[in-house]
Amino acid sequence: MTIQENYSLKSHNTFGVDVTAKYFVEVNSNDELVEVLKYYNTLHPISVGTSNSAISKLFLGGGSNVLFTKDFDGLVIQLNVKGISEKVLNENEVLVTAHAGENWHEFVQFCLNKDYGGLENLSLIPGNVGTSPMQNIGAYGTEIKDTFVSCKVLNLETLENEEFDHEKCSFGYRDSIFKQEGRGKYVILDVTFKLTTKNHAIKTEYGAIKNELEKMGIVNPTIQDVSQAVIHIRESKLPDPKVIGNAGSFFKNPTIPLIQFLEVQKIYPEMPHYPSGDLVKVPAGWLIEQCGWKGRRIGNVASHELQALVIVNKTGNATGKEIFDFSSMIIESVKEKFGIELEREVNII
Ligand code: FAD
Ligand code: EPU
């Protein structure tokens, strides 16, 4: 374990933004993590739990949901702790625990190879297992909250481990305690999921999956087929960060009150929408496209030509500030045209 100075983070964020961290360290065990934190705290004895200390340390998984807008004047800790364990719960279910540094998609594939069901709709989401509770990752009709049991965290104030159950995580759409009041206070060390070993619930209600399975000529899909269908769909519309820098959806899909929706719908009757109680979810991609941003480029930054919700580092030379400013222009346009305020999904550092 070596703490490196003035370290380039270009290959540690999927936007490919070239910033440096004042200090950078990779940790391969939970003991190493505590050791680093104790050492760093003696050098920088800021009272932990204040916003100051939250800024001076940053935990990084795959870097697929961060936008660095400037050099990071503190310690970046890359969590590489690996390992997966299993515990049979009953004849239908198993508990599977993965350490934070496991790659998410490889973990999903590990489960599928064992014929454990529940995570197949979340195939090919970039990033690591330890980050998955942060925004309750979701796709194609599933979120991790559907199979999540608990996670072990390190409390950064006490440096003691704590267990967070489902309720304590306060999961919401792209949201959890770790993005709210718990931000900067805990590191997620491992995550436990409850998965099925037989009689899997096959979730194909998300339209695109049904179409894709049809194209594949599959009538009675297995969990492995669903995973393949999701992989095909994702590959067809989301840019591969290895080829062009991006962080997936840059904004959340806004949820607006029904009354507001009905007013906007009078002007734009064709607006796609998904009602949920007194609220209505509207696809941000549609709003952004209607404002003329789809495929539009300014300098080094663009909105993706196949998915307006994805902002890309078009030339590979964009700065975080350019990307951030581009996103601000989109927010302004959408606000002006529809009166709807977009919220960034990506973590701005
Ligand atoms: P990072 O970017 O490394 O970190 C994200 C945040 O979590 C940072 O604030 C970081 O400080 C914090 N953090 C990291 N590790 C820990 C830890 N162990 N404990 C506490 N805090 C931590 N997301 C979806 O939900 N659904 C999708 O369908 C989806 N598709 C995507 C497609 C593409 C092409 C890309 C590039 C991204 C996509 N995303 C999607 C976003 C991203 O994959 C997820 O948010 C993922 O969980 C981020 O994981 P990461 O390890 O890369 O996080
Ligand atoms: N749309 C447009 N133009 C666009 C893009 C989308 O009109 O350029 C409209 C279409 O009507 C489409 C609807 O938006 O039917 C929804 O689009 P899509 O199915 O592509 O999904 P999304 O709402 O844009 C969300 C998630 C993705 C997730 C997919 C699949 C958010 C913010 N994004 O995208 O998650 O993979 O659904 O479930 O909720 C991420 O969080 O990074 C991410 C990629």
Tab-separated table of C-alpha atoms and ligand atoms in Angstrom:
chain	number	residue	atom	x	y	z
A	1	MET	CA	0.000	0.000	0.000
A	2	THR	CA	1.563	3.269	-1.160
A	3	ILE	CA	0.108	6.749	-0.916
A	4	GLN	CA	0.948	8.483	-4.187
A	5	GLU	CA	1.100	12.250	-4.668
A	6	ASN	CA	-0.286	14.404	-7.505
A	7	TYR	CA	-1.832	11.344	-9.085
A	8	SER	CA	-3.769	11.535	-12.384
A	9	LEU	CA	-7.385	10.379	-12.096
A	10	LYS	CA	-7.969	10.284	-15.876
A	11	SER	CA	-8.226	6.497	-15.966
A	12	HIS	CA	-10.260	6.418	-12.738
A	13	ASN	CA	-13.346	8.256	-14.017
A	14	THR	CA	-15.413	7.128	-17.005
A	15	PHE	CA	-15.735	10.714	-18.280
A	16	GLY	CA	-11.969	10.516	-18.796
A	17	VAL	CA	-11.505	13.947	-17.251
A	18	ASP	CA	-7.849	14.720	-16.598
A	19	VAL	CA	-7.611	15.908	-12.998
A	20	THR	CA	-5.149	15.035	-10.273
A	21	ALA	CA	-5.633	13.946	-6.696
A	22	LYS	CA	-3.261	15.444	-4.165
A	23	TYR	CA	-2.980	11.960	-2.640
A	24	PHE	CA	-4.151	8.597	-3.983
A	25	VAL	CA	-4.121	5.117	-2.511
A	26	GLU	CA	-5.529	1.719	-3.468
A	27	VAL	CA	-6.667	-0.494	-0.602
A	28	ASN	CA	-6.987	-4.261	-0.905
A	29	SER	CA	-8.389	-5.166	2.515
A	30	ASN	CA	-10.671	-3.590	5.112
A	31	ASP	CA	-7.774	-3.547	7.620
A	32	GLU	CA	-5.667	-1.615	5.114
A	33	LEU	CA	-8.510	0.878	4.742
A	34	VAL	CA	-8.640	1.547	8.494
A	35	GLU	CA	-4.858	1.811	8.591
A	36	VAL	CA	-4.868	4.442	5.822
A	37	LEU	CA	-7.650	6.416	7.496
A	38	LYS	CA	-5.888	6.428	10.879
A	39	TYR	CA	-2.662	7.570	9.247
A	40	TYR	CA	-4.400	10.259	7.180
A	41	ASN	CA	-6.362	11.515	10.193
A	42	THR	CA	-3.126	12.047	12.131
A	43	LEU	CA	-1.820	14.200	9.249
A	44	HIS	CA	-5.129	16.026	8.713
A	45	PRO	CA	-6.893	16.114	12.084
A	46	ILE	CA	-10.097	17.791	10.870
A	47	SER	CA	-13.082	16.829	12.961
A	48	VAL	CA	-14.652	14.025	10.926
A	49	GLY	CA	-18.315	14.420	10.033
A	50	THR	CA	-17.982	18.059	9.030
A	51	SER	CA	-18.419	18.931	5.403
A	52	ASN	CA	-14.708	19.781	5.354
A	53	SER	CA	-13.594	16.271	6.107
A	54	ALA	CA	-16.128	14.859	3.678
A	55	ILE	CA	-14.433	16.867	0.956
A	56	SER	CA	-10.877	15.993	1.943
A	57	LYS	CA	-11.398	12.235	1.452
A	58	LEU	CA	-13.084	10.631	-1.505
A	59	PHE	CA	-13.899	6.966	-1.955
A	60	LEU	CA	-13.865	5.723	-5.491
A	61	GLY	CA	-15.199	2.534	-7.066
A	62	GLY	CA	-15.302	2.385	-10.852
A	63	GLY	CA	-15.573	6.187	-11.237
A	64	SER	CA	-18.644	5.750	-13.460
A	65	ASN	CA	-20.908	8.193	-11.635
A	66	VAL	CA	-18.606	11.090	-10.796
A	67	LEU	CA	-17.700	14.314	-12.535
A	68	PHE	CA	-14.492	15.952	-11.318
A	69	THR	CA	-14.758	19.679	-11.958
A	70	LYS	CA	-11.299	20.442	-10.540
A	71	ASP	CA	-8.213	18.798	-9.090
A	72	PHE	CA	-8.995	16.973	-5.853
A	73	ASP	CA	-7.202	18.595	-2.954
A	74	GLY	CA	-7.271	15.592	-0.626
A	75	LEU	CA	-6.959	11.820	-0.478
A	76	VAL	CA	-8.709	9.584	-3.018
A	77	ILE	CA	-9.142	6.020	-1.778
A	78	GLN	CA	-9.731	3.390	-4.430
A	79	LEU	CA	-11.557	0.454	-2.843
A	80	ASN	CA	-10.291	-2.783	-4.376
A	81	VAL	CA	-11.356	-5.211	-1.646
A	82	LYS	CA	-12.596	-8.397	-3.361
A	83	GLY	CA	-14.399	-11.570	-2.335
A	84	ILE	CA	-17.813	-13.200	-2.586
A	85	SER	CA	-19.426	-15.534	-0.057
A	86	GLU	CA	-22.700	-17.437	0.002
A	87	LYS	CA	-25.065	-18.815	2.623
A	88	VAL	CA	-27.988	-21.067	1.774
A	89	LEU	CA	-31.111	-19.667	3.414
A	90	ASN	CA	-33.657	-22.325	2.489
A	91	GLU	CA	-34.400	-24.578	-0.469
A	92	ASN	CA	-35.377	-21.584	-2.647
A	93	GLU	CA	-33.088	-18.790	-1.526
A	94	VAL	CA	-29.463	-17.935	-0.945
A	95	LEU	CA	-27.713	-14.956	0.638
A	96	VAL	CA	-24.787	-13.717	-1.425
A	97	THR	CA	-22.332	-11.178	-0.010
A	98	ALA	CA	-19.803	-9.329	-2.156
A	99	HIS	CA	-17.036	-6.992	-1.040
A	100	ALA	CA	-17.050	-3.391	-2.232
A	101	GLY	CA	-14.309	-3.760	-4.852
A	102	GLU	CA	-16.044	-6.484	-6.873
A	103	ASN	CA	-17.011	-5.261	-10.329
A	104	TRP	CA	-20.819	-5.079	-10.515
A	105	HIS	CA	-21.322	-6.780	-13.885
A	106	GLU	CA	-18.855	-9.567	-13.060
A	107	PHE	CA	-20.762	-10.112	-9.811
A	108	VAL	CA	-24.049	-10.357	-11.726
A	109	GLN	CA	-22.433	-12.883	-14.093
A	110	PHE	CA	-21.098	-14.870	-11.118
A	111	CYS	CA	-24.666	-15.133	-9.793
A	112	LEU	CA	-26.068	-16.088	-13.201
A	113	ASN	CA	-23.444	-18.817	-13.632
A	114	LYS	CA	-24.683	-20.307	-10.368
A	115	ASP	CA	-28.287	-19.851	-11.563
A	116	TYR	CA	-29.082	-17.382	-8.775
A	117	GLY	CA	-31.932	-15.094	-9.830
A	118	GLY	CA	-32.732	-11.470	-9.023
A	119	LEU	CA	-29.956	-9.345	-10.502
A	120	GLU	CA	-30.233	-10.265	-14.206
A	121	ASN	CA	-32.077	-7.067	-15.198
A	122	LEU	CA	-29.150	-5.094	-13.780
A	123	SER	CA	-26.590	-6.641	-16.138
A	124	LEU	CA	-23.858	-4.456	-17.624
A	125	ILE	CA	-24.254	-1.502	-15.245
A	126	PRO	CA	-20.721	-0.136	-14.806
A	127	GLY	CA	-19.111	0.351	-11.410
A	128	ASN	CA	-18.543	-1.697	-8.295
A	129	VAL	CA	-20.706	-3.602	-5.842
A	130	GLY	CA	-19.801	-1.258	-2.954
A	131	THR	CA	-21.314	1.699	-4.773
A	132	SER	CA	-24.542	-0.026	-5.778
A	133	PRO	CA	-26.517	1.044	-2.670
A	134	MET	CA	-25.362	4.671	-3.030
A	135	GLN	CA	-27.973	5.481	-5.682
A	136	ASN	CA	-29.903	2.206	-5.475
A	137	ILE	CA	-28.834	1.339	-9.006
A	138	GLY	CA	-31.677	0.420	-11.289
A	139	ALA	CA	-32.538	-0.554	-14.830
A	140	TYR	CA	-35.189	-2.366	-16.842
A	141	GLY	CA	-37.786	-2.652	-14.106
A	142	THR	CA	-35.477	-3.608	-11.215
A	143	GLU	CA	-33.530	-1.756	-8.517
A	144	ILE	CA	-31.080	-3.255	-6.040
A	145	LYS	CA	-33.563	-2.504	-3.263
A	146	ASP	CA	-35.611	-5.463	-4.623
A	147	THR	CA	-32.952	-8.009	-3.568
A	148	PHE	CA	-30.867	-6.014	-1.061
A	149	VAL	CA	-30.722	-7.407	2.476
A	150	SER	CA	-28.012	-5.360	4.232
A	151	CYS	CA	-24.618	-3.781	3.882
A	152	LYS	CA	-21.657	-3.486	6.196
A	153	VAL	CA	-20.259	0.027	6.461
A	154	LEU	CA	-17.316	1.676	8.150
A	155	ASN	CA	-18.354	4.696	10.211
A	156	LEU	CA	-15.731	7.323	9.378
A	157	GLU	CA	-16.127	9.080	12.715
A	158	THR	CA	-15.682	6.050	14.978
A	159	LEU	CA	-13.837	3.794	12.510
A	160	GLU	CA	-16.166	1.022	13.724
A	161	ASN	CA	-18.155	-1.286	11.455
A	162	GLU	CA	-21.943	-0.986	11.386
A	163	GLU	CA	-24.688	-2.998	9.701
A	164	PHE	CA	-27.302	-1.131	7.632
A	165	ASP	CA	-30.491	-3.050	6.927
A	166	HIS	CA	-32.945	-2.251	4.144
A	167	GLU	CA	-34.947	0.257	6.172
A	168	LYS	CA	-31.889	2.152	7.392
A	169	CYS	CA	-30.715	2.675	3.800
A	170	SER	CA	-33.872	4.707	2.927
A	171	PHE	CA	-33.757	3.674	-0.710
A	172	GLY	CA	-35.588	5.774	-3.288
A	173	TYR	CA	-35.340	6.319	-7.033
A	174	ARG	CA	-31.564	6.803	-7.603
A	175	ASP	CA	-31.326	7.657	-3.921
A	176	SER	CA	-30.378	6.355	-0.460
A	177	ILE	CA	-29.129	7.565	2.899
A	178	PHE	CA	-25.588	7.462	1.445
A	179	LYS	CA	-26.468	10.218	-1.024
A	180	GLN	CA	-28.303	12.247	1.630
A	181	GLU	CA	-27.504	12.685	5.335
A	182	GLY	CA	-25.023	9.789	5.263
A	183	ARG	CA	-22.918	11.292	2.459
A	184	GLY	CA	-19.256	11.349	3.437
A	185	LYS	CA	-19.975	9.637	6.776
A	186	TYR	CA	-19.780	5.965	5.809
A	187	VAL	CA	-17.841	3.719	3.467
A	188	ILE	CA	-19.752	0.708	2.223
A	189	LEU	CA	-17.580	-2.387	2.758
A	190	ASP	CA	-19.808	-5.187	1.501
A	191	VAL	CA	-23.350	-5.784	0.320
A	192	THR	CA	-25.631	-8.811	0.867
A	193	PHE	CA	-28.415	-9.801	-1.538
A	194	LYS	CA	-31.146	-12.410	-1.211
A	195	LEU	CA	-31.393	-14.314	-4.491
A	196	THR	CA	-33.521	-17.194	-5.704
A	197	THR	CA	-32.074	-20.620	-6.467
A	198	LYS	CA	-35.188	-21.890	-8.283
A	199	ASN	CA	-38.640	-20.725	-9.389
A	200	HIS	CA	-37.076	-17.443	-10.473
A	201	ALA	CA	-39.309	-14.419	-11.002
A	202	ILE	CA	-38.681	-13.505	-14.637
A	203	LYS	CA	-39.167	-9.753	-15.110
A	204	THR	CA	-39.906	-8.829	-18.699
A	205	GLU	CA	-42.593	-6.193	-18.128
A	206	TYR	CA	-40.208	-3.472	-19.344
A	207	GLY	CA	-41.306	-3.310	-22.999
A	208	ALA	CA	-37.884	-3.295	-24.612
A	209	ILE	CA	-36.985	-6.634	-22.954
A	210	LYS	CA	-40.033	-8.373	-24.452
A	211	ASN	CA	-39.171	-7.037	-27.917
A	212	GLU	CA	-35.552	-8.079	-27.580
A	213	LEU	CA	-36.477	-11.612	-26.436
A	214	GLU	CA	-38.803	-11.889	-29.413
A	215	LYS	CA	-35.973	-10.842	-31.712
A	216	MET	CA	-33.821	-13.519	-30.067
A	217	GLY	CA	-36.605	-16.050	-30.756
A	218	ILE	CA	-37.066	-16.891	-27.074
A	219	VAL	CA	-40.525	-17.736	-25.765
A	220	ASN	CA	-39.848	-19.009	-22.236
A	221	PRO	CA	-36.854	-16.960	-21.086
A	222	THR	CA	-34.449	-18.003	-18.364
A	223	ILE	CA	-32.700	-15.453	-16.121
A	224	GLN	CA	-29.653	-15.862	-18.380
A	225	ASP	CA	-31.795	-14.972	-21.438
A	226	VAL	CA	-33.104	-11.861	-19.690
A	227	SER	CA	-29.525	-10.843	-18.907
A	228	GLN	CA	-28.547	-11.297	-22.579
A	229	ALA	CA	-31.545	-9.261	-23.730
A	230	VAL	CA	-30.646	-6.435	-21.332
A	231	ILE	CA	-27.028	-6.530	-22.514
A	232	HIS	CA	-28.153	-6.246	-26.167
A	233	ILE	CA	-30.463	-3.306	-25.435
A	234	ARG	CA	-27.844	-1.461	-23.414
A	235	GLU	CA	-25.155	-1.983	-26.046
A	236	SER	CA	-27.493	-0.650	-28.733
A	237	LYS	CA	-28.130	2.712	-27.112
A	238	LEU	CA	-25.637	3.537	-24.386
A	239	PRO	CA	-22.134	4.669	-25.337
A	240	ASP	CA	-19.278	2.485	-24.073
A	241	PRO	CA	-17.157	4.640	-21.716
A	242	LYS	CA	-14.037	2.857	-22.976
A	243	VAL	CA	-14.758	4.370	-26.389
A	244	ILE	CA	-16.351	7.706	-25.460
A	245	GLY	CA	-16.282	9.239	-21.990
A	246	ASN	CA	-19.639	9.410	-20.162
A	247	ALA	CA	-21.320	8.580	-16.871
A	248	GLY	CA	-24.626	7.139	-18.106
A	249	SER	CA	-27.717	9.260	-17.471
A	250	PHE	CA	-26.471	12.662	-16.399
A	251	PHE	CA	-29.842	13.670	-14.901
A	252	LYS	CA	-32.594	11.851	-13.050
A	253	ASN	CA	-35.982	11.491	-14.684
A	254	PRO	CA	-38.025	14.238	-12.980
A	255	THR	CA	-41.111	13.389	-10.978
A	256	ILE	CA	-43.628	16.213	-10.999
A	257	PRO	CA	-47.008	16.775	-9.316
A	258	LEU	CA	-50.006	15.602	-11.370
A	259	ILE	CA	-51.410	19.170	-11.513
A	260	GLN	CA	-48.181	20.500	-13.035
A	261	PHE	CA	-48.061	17.578	-15.468
A	262	LEU	CA	-51.611	18.238	-16.694
A	263	GLU	CA	-50.714	21.879	-17.410
A	264	VAL	CA	-47.610	20.908	-19.431
A	265	GLN	CA	-49.538	18.124	-21.189
A	266	LYS	CA	-52.048	20.671	-22.519
A	267	ILE	CA	-49.213	22.194	-24.561
A	268	TYR	CA	-47.342	18.934	-25.295
A	269	PRO	CA	-49.991	16.179	-25.492
A	270	GLU	CA	-47.457	13.724	-26.938
A	271	MET	CA	-45.190	13.940	-23.849
A	272	PRO	CA	-44.371	10.372	-22.632
A	273	HIS	CA	-45.167	9.900	-18.939
A	274	TYR	CA	-45.421	7.300	-16.197
A	275	PRO	CA	-48.004	8.061	-13.481
A	276	SER	CA	-47.324	7.028	-9.886
A	277	GLY	CA	-50.004	8.184	-7.438
A	278	ASP	CA	-50.204	11.981	-7.269
A	279	LEU	CA	-46.909	12.242	-9.117
A	280	VAL	CA	-45.920	11.697	-12.712
A	281	LYS	CA	-42.467	10.671	-13.948
A	282	VAL	CA	-41.404	12.274	-17.217
A	283	PRO	CA	-38.390	11.032	-19.230
A	284	ALA	CA	-35.625	13.625	-19.030
A	285	GLY	CA	-34.248	12.301	-22.355
A	286	TRP	CA	-37.457	13.384	-24.103
A	287	LEU	CA	-37.465	16.842	-22.466
A	288	ILE	CA	-33.815	17.387	-23.452
A	289	GLU	CA	-34.414	16.190	-27.016
A	290	GLN	CA	-37.402	18.543	-27.382
A	291	CYS	CA	-35.119	21.425	-26.427
A	292	GLY	CA	-32.891	20.571	-29.397
A	293	TRP	CA	-29.965	19.147	-27.444
A	294	LYS	CA	-29.879	15.577	-28.756
A	295	GLY	CA	-26.562	15.092	-30.569
A	296	ARG	CA	-25.686	18.773	-30.117
A	297	ARG	CA	-22.043	19.593	-29.469
A	298	ILE	CA	-20.407	22.604	-27.862
A	299	GLY	CA	-16.607	22.494	-27.842
A	300	ASN	CA	-15.468	19.157	-26.420
A	301	VAL	CA	-18.848	18.170	-24.986
A	302	ALA	CA	-22.025	16.778	-26.544
A	303	SER	CA	-25.344	15.190	-25.780
A	304	HIS	CA	-25.265	11.621	-27.134
A	305	GLU	CA	-26.918	11.222	-30.531
A	306	LEU	CA	-28.828	8.067	-29.498
A	307	GLN	CA	-29.699	9.058	-25.910
A	308	ALA	CA	-30.069	12.751	-25.095
A	309	LEU	CA	-29.830	12.050	-21.342
A	310	VAL	CA	-26.204	10.987	-21.687
A	311	ILE	CA	-23.574	13.732	-21.865
A	312	VAL	CA	-20.346	12.665	-23.546
A	313	ASN	CA	-16.738	13.824	-23.573
A	314	LYS	CA	-16.859	14.024	-27.363
A	315	THR	CA	-13.194	14.722	-28.078
A	316	GLY	CA	-11.713	13.078	-25.002
A	317	ASN	CA	-10.291	16.462	-24.007
A	318	ALA	CA	-13.231	17.954	-22.126
A	319	THR	CA	-12.638	19.434	-18.705
A	320	GLY	CA	-15.049	18.713	-15.875
A	321	LYS	CA	-16.002	22.390	-15.833
A	322	GLU	CA	-16.954	22.277	-19.544
A	323	ILE	CA	-19.148	19.229	-18.922
A	324	PHE	CA	-20.706	20.842	-15.864
A	325	ASP	CA	-21.418	24.093	-17.769
A	326	PHE	CA	-22.964	22.095	-20.620
A	327	SER	CA	-25.256	20.370	-18.115
A	328	SER	CA	-26.239	23.763	-16.665
A	329	MET	CA	-27.278	24.968	-20.131
A	330	ILE	CA	-29.482	21.893	-20.530
A	331	ILE	CA	-31.077	22.501	-17.126
A	332	GLU	CA	-31.810	26.124	-18.118
A	333	SER	CA	-33.342	25.150	-21.486
A	334	VAL	CA	-35.626	22.520	-19.969
A	335	LYS	CA	-36.681	24.897	-17.192
A	336	GLU	CA	-37.473	27.626	-19.704
A	337	LYS	CA	-39.452	25.439	-22.116
A	338	PHE	CA	-41.279	23.125	-19.706
A	339	GLY	CA	-40.976	24.770	-16.266
A	340	ILE	CA	-39.415	21.491	-15.037
A	341	GLU	CA	-36.179	21.506	-13.027
A	342	LEU	CA	-33.777	18.669	-13.886
A	343	GLU	CA	-31.650	17.258	-11.088
A	344	ARG	CA	-28.159	15.881	-11.790
A	345	GLU	CA	-27.747	12.162	-11.092
A	346	VAL	CA	-23.961	12.249	-11.389
A	347	ASN	CA	-21.968	13.111	-8.258
A	348	ILE	CA	-20.245	16.449	-8.826
A	349	ILE	CA	-16.852	16.615	-7.122
B	1	FAD	P1	-18.103	5.848	-8.422
B	1	FAD	O1	-18.328	6.720	-9.600
B	1	FAD	O2	-16.727	5.391	-8.141
B	1	FAD	O3	-18.675	6.589	-7.131
B	1	FAD	C1	-19.951	7.178	-7.122
B	1	FAD	C2	-20.177	7.876	-5.768
B	1	FAD	O4	-20.196	6.911	-4.734
B	1	FAD	C3	-19.067	8.859	-5.405
B	1	FAD	O5	-19.656	9.939	-4.728
B	1	FAD	C4	-18.166	8.046	-4.476
B	1	FAD	O6	-17.453	8.863	-3.568
B	1	FAD	C5	-19.176	7.161	-3.761
B	1	FAD	N1	-18.641	5.851	-3.380
B	1	FAD	C6	-17.927	4.995	-4.161
B	1	FAD	N2	-17.684	3.857	-3.494
B	1	FAD	C7	-18.228	3.993	-2.271
B	1	FAD	C8	-18.309	3.145	-1.108
B	1	FAD	N3	-17.783	1.918	-1.106
B	1	FAD	N4	-18.933	3.619	-0.013
B	1	FAD	C9	-19.485	4.854	-0.014
B	1	FAD	N5	-19.459	5.696	-1.073
B	1	FAD	C10	-18.836	5.262	-2.189
B	1	FAD	N6	-26.666	3.630	-12.973
B	1	FAD	C11	-27.873	3.055	-12.772
B	1	FAD	O7	-28.423	3.096	-11.657
B	1	FAD	N7	-28.519	2.405	-13.774
B	1	FAD	C12	-28.007	2.300	-15.021
B	1	FAD	O8	-28.614	1.710	-15.889
B	1	FAD	C13	-26.725	2.899	-15.267
B	1	FAD	N8	-26.167	2.847	-16.484
B	1	FAD	C14	-24.954	3.419	-16.715
B	1	FAD	C15	-24.385	3.319	-17.991
B	1	FAD	C16	-23.138	3.870	-18.248
B	1	FAD	C17	-22.548	3.752	-19.627
B	1	FAD	C18	-22.423	4.522	-17.202
B	1	FAD	C19	-21.051	5.081	-17.472
B	1	FAD	C20	-22.985	4.642	-15.935
B	1	FAD	C21	-24.256	4.098	-15.684
B	1	FAD	N9	-24.875	4.188	-14.414
B	1	FAD	C22	-26.086	3.564	-14.194
B	1	FAD	C23	-24.210	4.909	-13.321
B	1	FAD	C24	-23.182	4.056	-12.555
B	1	FAD	O9	-22.892	2.880	-13.239
B	1	FAD	C25	-23.688	3.697	-11.153
B	1	FAD	O10	-24.020	4.847	-10.436
B	1	FAD	C26	-22.658	2.885	-10.365
B	1	FAD	O11	-23.234	2.387	-9.190
B	1	FAD	C27	-21.429	3.714	-10.004
B	1	FAD	O12	-20.470	2.856	-9.445
B	1	FAD	P2	-18.951	3.250	-9.322
B	1	FAD	O13	-18.292	2.199	-8.512
B	1	FAD	O14	-18.383	3.524	-10.656
B	1	FAD	O15	-19.096	4.606	-8.497
B	2	EPU	N1	-36.329	9.518	-24.786
B	2	EPU	C1	-36.373	10.428	-25.825
B	2	EPU	N2	-35.188	10.852	-26.351
B	2	EPU	C2	-33.989	10.427	-25.912
B	2	EPU	C3	-33.939	9.493	-24.847
B	2	EPU	C4	-35.132	9.060	-24.298
B	2	EPU	O1	-37.432	10.846	-26.257
B	2	EPU	O2	-32.964	10.878	-26.467
B	2	EPU	C5	-37.599	9.052	-24.170
B	2	EPU	C6	-38.297	7.951	-24.930
B	2	EPU	O3	-39.677	8.236	-24.893
B	2	EPU	C7	-38.068	6.705	-24.116
B	2	EPU	C8	-37.982	7.271	-22.700
B	2	EPU	O4	-37.359	8.554	-22.887
B	2	EPU	O5	-39.097	5.811	-24.254
B	2	EPU	C9	-37.139	6.460	-21.756
B	2	EPU	O6	-35.862	6.242	-22.333
B	2	EPU	P1	-34.966	4.968	-21.947
B	2	EPU	O7	-35.803	3.730	-21.978
B	2	EPU	O8	-33.734	5.017	-22.759
B	2	EPU	O9	-34.625	5.201	-20.435
B	2	EPU	P2	-34.214	6.491	-19.607
B	2	EPU	O10	-35.386	6.911	-18.802
B	2	EPU	O11	-33.598	7.511	-20.484
B	2	EPU	C10	-33.517	5.132	-17.513
B	2	EPU	C11	-32.380	5.187	-16.548
B	2	EPU	C12	-31.183	4.403	-17.076
B	2	EPU	C13	-31.617	2.953	-17.281
B	2	EPU	C14	-32.778	2.915	-18.274
B	2	EPU	C15	-33.362	1.526	-18.421
B	2	EPU	C16	-32.570	7.213	-15.262
B	2	EPU	C17	-32.059	8.589	-15.018
B	2	EPU	N3	-32.005	6.559	-16.267
B	2	EPU	O12	-33.108	5.848	-18.683
B	2	EPU	O13	-30.157	4.444	-16.107
B	2	EPU	O14	-30.555	2.178	-17.773
B	2	EPU	O15	-33.855	3.778	-17.800
B	2	EPU	O16	-34.051	1.184	-17.260
B	2	EPU	O17	-33.445	6.763	-14.543
B	2	EPU	C18	-28.276	5.701	-15.361
B	2	EPU	O18	-28.884	5.879	-14.297
B	2	EPU	O19	-27.112	6.141	-15.552
B	2	EPU	C19	-28.931	4.970	-16.444
B	2	EPU	C20	-28.367	4.778	-17.636
